[in-house]
PDB file of C-alpha atoms in Angstrom:
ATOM      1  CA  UNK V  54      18.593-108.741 -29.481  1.00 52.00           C
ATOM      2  CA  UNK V  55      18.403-104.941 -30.429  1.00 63.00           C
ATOM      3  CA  UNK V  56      15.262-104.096 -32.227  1.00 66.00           C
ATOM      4  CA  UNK V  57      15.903-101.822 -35.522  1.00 76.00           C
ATOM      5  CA  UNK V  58      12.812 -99.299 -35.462  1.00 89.00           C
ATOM      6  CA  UNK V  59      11.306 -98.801 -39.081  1.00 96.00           C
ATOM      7  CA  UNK V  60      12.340 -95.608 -40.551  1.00 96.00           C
ATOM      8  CA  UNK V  61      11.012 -93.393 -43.517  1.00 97.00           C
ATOM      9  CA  UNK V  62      14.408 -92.733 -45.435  1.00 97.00           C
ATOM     10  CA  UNK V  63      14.513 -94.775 -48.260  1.00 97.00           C
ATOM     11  CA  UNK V  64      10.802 -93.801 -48.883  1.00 98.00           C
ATOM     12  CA  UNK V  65      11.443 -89.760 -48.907  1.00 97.00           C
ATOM     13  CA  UNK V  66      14.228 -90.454 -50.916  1.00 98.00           C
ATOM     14  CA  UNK V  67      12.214 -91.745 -53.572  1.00 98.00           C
ATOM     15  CA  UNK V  68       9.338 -89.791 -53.116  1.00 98.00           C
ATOM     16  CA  UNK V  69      12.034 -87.057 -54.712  1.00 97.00           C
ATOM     17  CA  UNK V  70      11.729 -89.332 -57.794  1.00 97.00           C
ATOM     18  CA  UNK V  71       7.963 -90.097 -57.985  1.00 98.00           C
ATOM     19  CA  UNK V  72       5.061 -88.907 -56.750  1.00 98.00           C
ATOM     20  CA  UNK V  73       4.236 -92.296 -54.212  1.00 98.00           C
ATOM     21  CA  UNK V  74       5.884 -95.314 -53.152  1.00 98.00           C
ATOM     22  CA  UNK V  75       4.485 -98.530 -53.045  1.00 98.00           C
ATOM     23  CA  UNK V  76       5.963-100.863 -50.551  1.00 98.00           C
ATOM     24  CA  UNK V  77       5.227-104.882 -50.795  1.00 98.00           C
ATOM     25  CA  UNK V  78       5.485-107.877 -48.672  1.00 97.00           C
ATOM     26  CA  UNK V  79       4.876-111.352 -48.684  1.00 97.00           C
ATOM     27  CA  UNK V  80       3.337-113.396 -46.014  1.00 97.00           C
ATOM     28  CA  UNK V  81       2.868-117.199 -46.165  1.00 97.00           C
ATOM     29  CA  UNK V  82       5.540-118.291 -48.398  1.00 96.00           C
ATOM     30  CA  UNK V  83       6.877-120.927 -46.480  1.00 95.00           C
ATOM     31  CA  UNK V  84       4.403-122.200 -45.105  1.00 97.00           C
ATOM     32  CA  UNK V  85       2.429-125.871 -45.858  1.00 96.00           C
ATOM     33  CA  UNK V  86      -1.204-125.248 -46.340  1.00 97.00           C
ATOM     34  CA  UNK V  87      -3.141-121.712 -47.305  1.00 97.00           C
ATOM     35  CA  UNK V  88      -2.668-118.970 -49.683  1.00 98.00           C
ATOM     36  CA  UNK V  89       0.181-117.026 -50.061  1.00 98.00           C
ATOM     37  CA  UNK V  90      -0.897-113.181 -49.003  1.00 98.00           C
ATOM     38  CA  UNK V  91       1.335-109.596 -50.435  1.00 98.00           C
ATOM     39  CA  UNK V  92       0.606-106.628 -48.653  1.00 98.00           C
ATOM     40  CA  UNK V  93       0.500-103.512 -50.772  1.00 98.00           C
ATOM     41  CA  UNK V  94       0.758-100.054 -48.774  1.00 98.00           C
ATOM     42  CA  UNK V  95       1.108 -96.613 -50.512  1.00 98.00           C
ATOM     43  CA  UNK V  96       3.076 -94.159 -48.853  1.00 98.00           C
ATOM     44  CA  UNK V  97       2.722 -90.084 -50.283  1.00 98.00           C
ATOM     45  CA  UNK V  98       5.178 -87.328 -49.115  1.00 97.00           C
ATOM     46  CA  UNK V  99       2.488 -85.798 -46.790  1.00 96.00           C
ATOM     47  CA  UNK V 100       2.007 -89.469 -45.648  1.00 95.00           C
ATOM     48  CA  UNK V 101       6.139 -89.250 -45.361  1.00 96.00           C
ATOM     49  CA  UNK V 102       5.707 -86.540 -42.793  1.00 96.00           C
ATOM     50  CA  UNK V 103       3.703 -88.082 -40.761  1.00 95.00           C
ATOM     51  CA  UNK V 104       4.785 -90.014 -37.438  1.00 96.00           C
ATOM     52  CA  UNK V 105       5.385 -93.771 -37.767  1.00 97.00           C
ATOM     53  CA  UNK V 106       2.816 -95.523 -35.823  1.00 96.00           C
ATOM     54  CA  UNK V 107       4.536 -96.531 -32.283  1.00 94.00           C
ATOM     55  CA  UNK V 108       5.173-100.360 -32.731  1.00 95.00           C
ATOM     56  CA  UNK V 109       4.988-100.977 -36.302  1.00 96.00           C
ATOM     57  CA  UNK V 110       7.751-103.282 -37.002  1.00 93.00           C
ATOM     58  CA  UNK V 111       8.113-106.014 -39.490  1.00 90.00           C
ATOM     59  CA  UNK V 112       5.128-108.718 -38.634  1.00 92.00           C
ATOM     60  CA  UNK V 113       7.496-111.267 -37.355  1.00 90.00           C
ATOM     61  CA  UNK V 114       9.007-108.623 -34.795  1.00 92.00           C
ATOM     62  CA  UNK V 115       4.945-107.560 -33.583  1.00 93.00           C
ATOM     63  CA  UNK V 116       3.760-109.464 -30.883  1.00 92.00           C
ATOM     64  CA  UNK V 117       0.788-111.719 -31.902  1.00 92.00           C
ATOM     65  CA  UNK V 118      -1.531-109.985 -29.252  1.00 94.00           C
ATOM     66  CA  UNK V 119      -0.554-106.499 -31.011  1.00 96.00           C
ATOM     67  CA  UNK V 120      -0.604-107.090 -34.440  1.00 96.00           C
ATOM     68  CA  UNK V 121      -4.314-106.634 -34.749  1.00 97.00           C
ATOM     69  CA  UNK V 122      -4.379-103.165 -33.626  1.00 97.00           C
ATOM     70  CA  UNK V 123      -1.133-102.355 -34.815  1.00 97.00           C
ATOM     71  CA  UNK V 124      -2.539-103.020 -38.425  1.00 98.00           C
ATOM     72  CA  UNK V 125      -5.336-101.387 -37.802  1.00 98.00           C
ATOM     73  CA  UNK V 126      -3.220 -98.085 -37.010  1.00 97.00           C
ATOM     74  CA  UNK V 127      -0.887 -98.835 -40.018  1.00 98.00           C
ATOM     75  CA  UNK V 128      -3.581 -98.780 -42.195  1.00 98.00           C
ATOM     76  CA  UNK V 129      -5.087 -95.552 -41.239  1.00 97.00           C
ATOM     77  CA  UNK V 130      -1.261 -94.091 -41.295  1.00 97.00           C
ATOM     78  CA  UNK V 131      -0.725 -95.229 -45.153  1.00 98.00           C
ATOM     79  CA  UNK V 132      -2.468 -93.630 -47.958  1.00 97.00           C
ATOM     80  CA  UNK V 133      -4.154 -96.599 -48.826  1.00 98.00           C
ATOM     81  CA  UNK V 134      -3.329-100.344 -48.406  1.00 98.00           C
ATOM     82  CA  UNK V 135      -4.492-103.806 -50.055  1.00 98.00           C
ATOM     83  CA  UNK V 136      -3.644-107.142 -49.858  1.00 98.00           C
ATOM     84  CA  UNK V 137      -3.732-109.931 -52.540  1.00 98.00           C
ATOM     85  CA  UNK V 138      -3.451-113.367 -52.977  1.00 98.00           C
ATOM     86  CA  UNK V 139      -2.358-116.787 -54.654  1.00 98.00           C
ATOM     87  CA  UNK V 140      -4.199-120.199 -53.480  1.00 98.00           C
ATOM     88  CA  UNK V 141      -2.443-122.982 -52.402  1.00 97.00           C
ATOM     89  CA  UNK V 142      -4.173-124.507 -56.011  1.00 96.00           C
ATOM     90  CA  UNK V 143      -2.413-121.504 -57.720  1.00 98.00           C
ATOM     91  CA  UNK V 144       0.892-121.939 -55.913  1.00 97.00           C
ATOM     92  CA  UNK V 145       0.819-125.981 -57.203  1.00 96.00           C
ATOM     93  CA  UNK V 146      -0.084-124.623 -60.791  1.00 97.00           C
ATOM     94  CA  UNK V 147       2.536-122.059 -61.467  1.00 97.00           C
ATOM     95  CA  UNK V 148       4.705-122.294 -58.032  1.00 96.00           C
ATOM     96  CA  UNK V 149       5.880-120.351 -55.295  1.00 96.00           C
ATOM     97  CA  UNK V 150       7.800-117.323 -57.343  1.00 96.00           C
ATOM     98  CA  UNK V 151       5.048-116.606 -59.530  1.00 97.00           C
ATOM     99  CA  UNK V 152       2.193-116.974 -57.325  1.00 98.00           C
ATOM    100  CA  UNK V 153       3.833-114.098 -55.294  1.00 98.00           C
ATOM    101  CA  UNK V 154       4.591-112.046 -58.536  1.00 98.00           C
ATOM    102  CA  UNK V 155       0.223-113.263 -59.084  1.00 98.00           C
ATOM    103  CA  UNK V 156      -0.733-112.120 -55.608  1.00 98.00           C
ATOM    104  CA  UNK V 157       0.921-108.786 -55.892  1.00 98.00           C
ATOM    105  CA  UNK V 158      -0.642-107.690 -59.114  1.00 98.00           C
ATOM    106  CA  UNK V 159      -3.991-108.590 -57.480  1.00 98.00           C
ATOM    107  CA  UNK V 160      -2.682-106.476 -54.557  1.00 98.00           C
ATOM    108  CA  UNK V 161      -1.641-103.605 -57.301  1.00 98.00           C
ATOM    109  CA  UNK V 162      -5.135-103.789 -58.892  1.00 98.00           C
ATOM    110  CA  UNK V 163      -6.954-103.257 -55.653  1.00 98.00           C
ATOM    111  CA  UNK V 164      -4.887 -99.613 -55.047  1.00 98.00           C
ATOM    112  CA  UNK V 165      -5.724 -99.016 -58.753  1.00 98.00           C
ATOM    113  CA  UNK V 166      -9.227 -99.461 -58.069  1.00 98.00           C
ATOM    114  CA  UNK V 167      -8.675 -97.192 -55.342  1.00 97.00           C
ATOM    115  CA  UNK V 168      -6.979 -94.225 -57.481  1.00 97.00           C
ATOM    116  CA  UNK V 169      -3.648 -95.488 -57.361  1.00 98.00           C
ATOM    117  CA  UNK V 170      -1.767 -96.167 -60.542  1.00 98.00           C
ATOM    118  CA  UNK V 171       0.883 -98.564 -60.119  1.00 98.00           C
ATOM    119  CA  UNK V 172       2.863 -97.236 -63.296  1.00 97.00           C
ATOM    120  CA  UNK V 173       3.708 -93.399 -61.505  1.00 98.00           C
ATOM    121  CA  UNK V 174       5.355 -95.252 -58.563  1.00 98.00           C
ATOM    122  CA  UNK V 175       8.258 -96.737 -57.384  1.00 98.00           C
ATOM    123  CA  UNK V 176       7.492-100.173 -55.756  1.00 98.00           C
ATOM    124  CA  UNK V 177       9.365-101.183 -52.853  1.00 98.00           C
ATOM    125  CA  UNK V 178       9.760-105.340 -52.613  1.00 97.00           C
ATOM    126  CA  UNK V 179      11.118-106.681 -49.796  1.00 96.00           C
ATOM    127  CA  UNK V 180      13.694-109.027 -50.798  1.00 94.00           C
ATOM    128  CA  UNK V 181      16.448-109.023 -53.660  1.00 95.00           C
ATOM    129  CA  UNK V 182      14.446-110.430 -56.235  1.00 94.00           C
ATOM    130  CA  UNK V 183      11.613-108.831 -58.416  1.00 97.00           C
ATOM    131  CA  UNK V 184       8.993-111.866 -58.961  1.00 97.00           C
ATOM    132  CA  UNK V 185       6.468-109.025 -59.918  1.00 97.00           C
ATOM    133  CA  UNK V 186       7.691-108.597 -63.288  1.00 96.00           C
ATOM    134  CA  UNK V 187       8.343-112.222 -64.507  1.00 96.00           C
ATOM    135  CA  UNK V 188       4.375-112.816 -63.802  1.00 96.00           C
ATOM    136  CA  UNK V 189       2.951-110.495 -66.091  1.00 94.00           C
ATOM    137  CA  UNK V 190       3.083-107.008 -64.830  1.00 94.00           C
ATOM    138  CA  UNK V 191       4.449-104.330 -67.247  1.00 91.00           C
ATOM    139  CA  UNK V 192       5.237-100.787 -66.917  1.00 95.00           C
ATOM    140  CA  UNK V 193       6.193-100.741 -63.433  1.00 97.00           C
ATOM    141  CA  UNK V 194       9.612 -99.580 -61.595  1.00 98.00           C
ATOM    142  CA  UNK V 195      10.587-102.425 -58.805  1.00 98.00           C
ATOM    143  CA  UNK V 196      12.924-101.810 -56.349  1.00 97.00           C
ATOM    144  CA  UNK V 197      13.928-105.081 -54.479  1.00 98.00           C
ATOM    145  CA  UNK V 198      15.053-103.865 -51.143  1.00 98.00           C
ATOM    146  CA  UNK V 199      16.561-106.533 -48.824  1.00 97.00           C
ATOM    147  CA  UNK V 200      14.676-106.159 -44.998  1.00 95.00           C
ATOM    148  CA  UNK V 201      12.862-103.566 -46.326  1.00 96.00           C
ATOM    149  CA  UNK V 202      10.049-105.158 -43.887  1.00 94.00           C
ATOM    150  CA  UNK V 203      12.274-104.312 -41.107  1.00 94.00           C
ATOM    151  CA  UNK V 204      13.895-101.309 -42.236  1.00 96.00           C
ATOM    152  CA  UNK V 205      11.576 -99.213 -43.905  1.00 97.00           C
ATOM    153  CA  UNK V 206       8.209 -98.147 -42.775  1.00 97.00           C
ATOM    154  CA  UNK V 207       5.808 -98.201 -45.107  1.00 98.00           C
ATOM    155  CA  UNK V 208       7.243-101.964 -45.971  1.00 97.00           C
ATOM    156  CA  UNK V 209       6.144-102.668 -42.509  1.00 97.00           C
ATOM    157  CA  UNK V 210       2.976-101.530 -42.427  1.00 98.00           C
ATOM    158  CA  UNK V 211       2.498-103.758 -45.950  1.00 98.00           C
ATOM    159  CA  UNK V 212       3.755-106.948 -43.749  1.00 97.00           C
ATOM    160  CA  UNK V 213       1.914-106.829 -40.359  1.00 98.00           C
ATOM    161  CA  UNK V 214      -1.490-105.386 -42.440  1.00 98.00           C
ATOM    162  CA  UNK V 215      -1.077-108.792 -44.768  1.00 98.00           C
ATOM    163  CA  UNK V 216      -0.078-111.141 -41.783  1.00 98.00           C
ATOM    164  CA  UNK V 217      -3.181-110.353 -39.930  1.00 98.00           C
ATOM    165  CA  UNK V 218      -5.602-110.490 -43.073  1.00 98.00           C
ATOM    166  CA  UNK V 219      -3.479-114.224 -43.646  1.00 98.00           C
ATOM    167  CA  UNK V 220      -3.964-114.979 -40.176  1.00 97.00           C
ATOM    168  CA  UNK V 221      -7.788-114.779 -40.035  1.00 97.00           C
ATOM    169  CA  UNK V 222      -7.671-116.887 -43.521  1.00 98.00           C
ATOM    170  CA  UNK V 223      -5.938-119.567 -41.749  1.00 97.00           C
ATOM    171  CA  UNK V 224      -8.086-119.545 -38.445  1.00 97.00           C
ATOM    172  CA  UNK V 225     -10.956-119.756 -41.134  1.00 96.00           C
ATOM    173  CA  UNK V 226      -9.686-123.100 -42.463  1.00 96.00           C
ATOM    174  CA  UNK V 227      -9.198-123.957 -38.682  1.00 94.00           C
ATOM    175  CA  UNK V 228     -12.823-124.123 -38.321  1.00 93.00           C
ATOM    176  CA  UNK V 229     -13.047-126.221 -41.256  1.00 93.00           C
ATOM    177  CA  UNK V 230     -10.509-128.983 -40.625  1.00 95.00           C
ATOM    178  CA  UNK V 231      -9.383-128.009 -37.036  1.00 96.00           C
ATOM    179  CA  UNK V 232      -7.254-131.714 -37.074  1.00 96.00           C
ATOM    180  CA  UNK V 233      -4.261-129.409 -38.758  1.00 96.00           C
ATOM    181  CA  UNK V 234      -4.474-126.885 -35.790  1.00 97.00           C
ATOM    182  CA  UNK V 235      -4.143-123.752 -37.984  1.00 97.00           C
ATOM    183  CA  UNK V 236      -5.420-121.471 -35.942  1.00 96.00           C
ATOM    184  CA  UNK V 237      -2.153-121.633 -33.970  1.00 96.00           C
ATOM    185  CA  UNK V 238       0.248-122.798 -36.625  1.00 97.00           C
ATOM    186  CA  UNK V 239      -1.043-120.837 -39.409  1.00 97.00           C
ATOM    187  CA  UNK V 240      -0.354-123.432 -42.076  1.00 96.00           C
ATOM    188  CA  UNK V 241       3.285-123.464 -41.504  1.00 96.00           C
ATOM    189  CA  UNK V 242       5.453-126.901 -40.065  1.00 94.00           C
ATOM    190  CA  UNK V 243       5.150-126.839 -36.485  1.00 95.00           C
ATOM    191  CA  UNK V 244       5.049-130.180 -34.760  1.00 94.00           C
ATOM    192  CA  UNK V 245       1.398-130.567 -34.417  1.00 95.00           C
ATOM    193  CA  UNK V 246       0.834-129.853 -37.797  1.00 95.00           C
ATOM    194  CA  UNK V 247       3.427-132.439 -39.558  1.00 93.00           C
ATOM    195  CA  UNK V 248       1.716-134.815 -36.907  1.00 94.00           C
ATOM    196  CA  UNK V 249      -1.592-134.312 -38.298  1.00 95.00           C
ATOM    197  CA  UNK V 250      -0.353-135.275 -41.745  1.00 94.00           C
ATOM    198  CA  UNK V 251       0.953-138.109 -40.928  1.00 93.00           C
ATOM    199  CA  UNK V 252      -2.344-138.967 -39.218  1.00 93.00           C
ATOM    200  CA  UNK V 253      -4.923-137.395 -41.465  1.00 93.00           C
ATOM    201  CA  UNK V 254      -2.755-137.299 -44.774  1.00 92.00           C
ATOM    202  CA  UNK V 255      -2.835-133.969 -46.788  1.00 94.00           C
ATOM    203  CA  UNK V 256      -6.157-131.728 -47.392  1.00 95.00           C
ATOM    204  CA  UNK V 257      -7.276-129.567 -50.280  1.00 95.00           C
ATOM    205  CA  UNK V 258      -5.973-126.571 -48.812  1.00 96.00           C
ATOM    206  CA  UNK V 259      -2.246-128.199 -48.727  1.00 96.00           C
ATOM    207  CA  UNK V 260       0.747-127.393 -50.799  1.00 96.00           C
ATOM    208  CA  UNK V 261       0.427-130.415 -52.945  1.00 92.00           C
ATOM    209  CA  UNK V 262       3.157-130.176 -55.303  1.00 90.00           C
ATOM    210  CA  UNK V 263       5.979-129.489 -52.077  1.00 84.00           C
ATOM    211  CA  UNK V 264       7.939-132.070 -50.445  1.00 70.00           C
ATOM    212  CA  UNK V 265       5.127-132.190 -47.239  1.00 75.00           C
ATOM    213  CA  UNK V 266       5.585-135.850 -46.212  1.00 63.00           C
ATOM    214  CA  UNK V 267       9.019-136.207 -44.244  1.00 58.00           C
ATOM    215  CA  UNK V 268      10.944-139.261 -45.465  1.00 46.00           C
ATOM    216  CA  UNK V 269      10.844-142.698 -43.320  1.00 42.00           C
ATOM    217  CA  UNK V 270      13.348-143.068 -41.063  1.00 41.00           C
ATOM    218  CA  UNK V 271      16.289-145.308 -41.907  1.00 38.00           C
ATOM    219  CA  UNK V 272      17.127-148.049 -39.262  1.00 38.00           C
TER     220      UNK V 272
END
């Protein structure tokens, strides 16, 4: 499978339009149990010039071994970088849509109390929906960008920075109930996880309101 390298075009294209870029990305959306995590990283055009830290790809293309230090050097790269979040409690209340469109104005107010404002960029979402909007924010110009985790840069940095800051949430709750084996799974429907709900039934920090049991089987 060829590998497509994260590039800076889209962004410096933009950047001709506003002054920064904001690039978003979900992490945790299909999964079971945890919170639901949006990675928020602000590119500028000096940050534009810079070189594209070697390996940064969309978190599901990193290497689990890497993506530690790979976040580490893709938040140094970006201007600044947050990540926000929606509980599983949340994502039961309001669902999955809005609890992203939630976790990414939490994301958006942790750049603002950094200096950013929100309302001078352009905000890159990966996907071809804006669920920002619809949950309350105002004022802002989204740009729904399908594989913009894959094919632009700063997108990138937004994913693997909120997949390892997800990760550790999820290794957290491992410690806590280690029966659901999150530490490896990371809340999502591997094997030994749907085996330990059929064992152990669900926990507090399960999806609830989602279809988690598997139907009987039919003989």
């Amino acid at each position: 499978m060829t590998v497509v390298e994260p590039r800076l075009t889209l962004e410096r294209r933009l950047l001709k339009e506003r002054p920064i870029v904001i690039a978003c990305d979900e992490v945790g959306r299909g999964a079971l149990a945890g919170p639901v995590a949006v990675g928020a990283a602000v590119m500028t055009p000096a940050g534009a010039r810079r070189r594209i830290p070697q390996g940064l790809r969309d978190s599901k293309l990193v290497p689990e071994p890497k993506r530690a230090d790979v976040a580490r050097r893709a938040a140094a790269w970006v201007e600044v970088s947050a990540v926000g979040w929606a509980s599983s409690v949340e994502i039961d209340e309001i669902g999955i849509m809005r609890a992203l469109g939630l976790a990414t104005i939490r994301a958006l107010a942790d750049l603002r109390a950094h200096g950013v404002v929100p309302e001078d960029a352009i905000v890159i979402l990966d996907g071809n929906y804006d669920y920002i909007t619809p949950a309350g924010a105002t004022d802002l110009l989204v740009r729904p960008v399908i594989k913009a985790d894959r094919d632009c840069a700063s997108a990138a940095a937004a994913s693997v920075i909120a997949k390892v800051a997800r990760d550790s949430v999820m290794t957290g709750l491992h410690d806590e109930l280690p029966a659901y084996q999150w530490a490896s799974n990371k809340g999502y429907a591997s094997p030994e996880h749907r085996e330990a709900i059929r064992a152990h039934g669900i926990s507090r920090h399960h999806r609830a309101s989602w279809s988690i049991y598997e139907p009987p089987m039919l003989f």
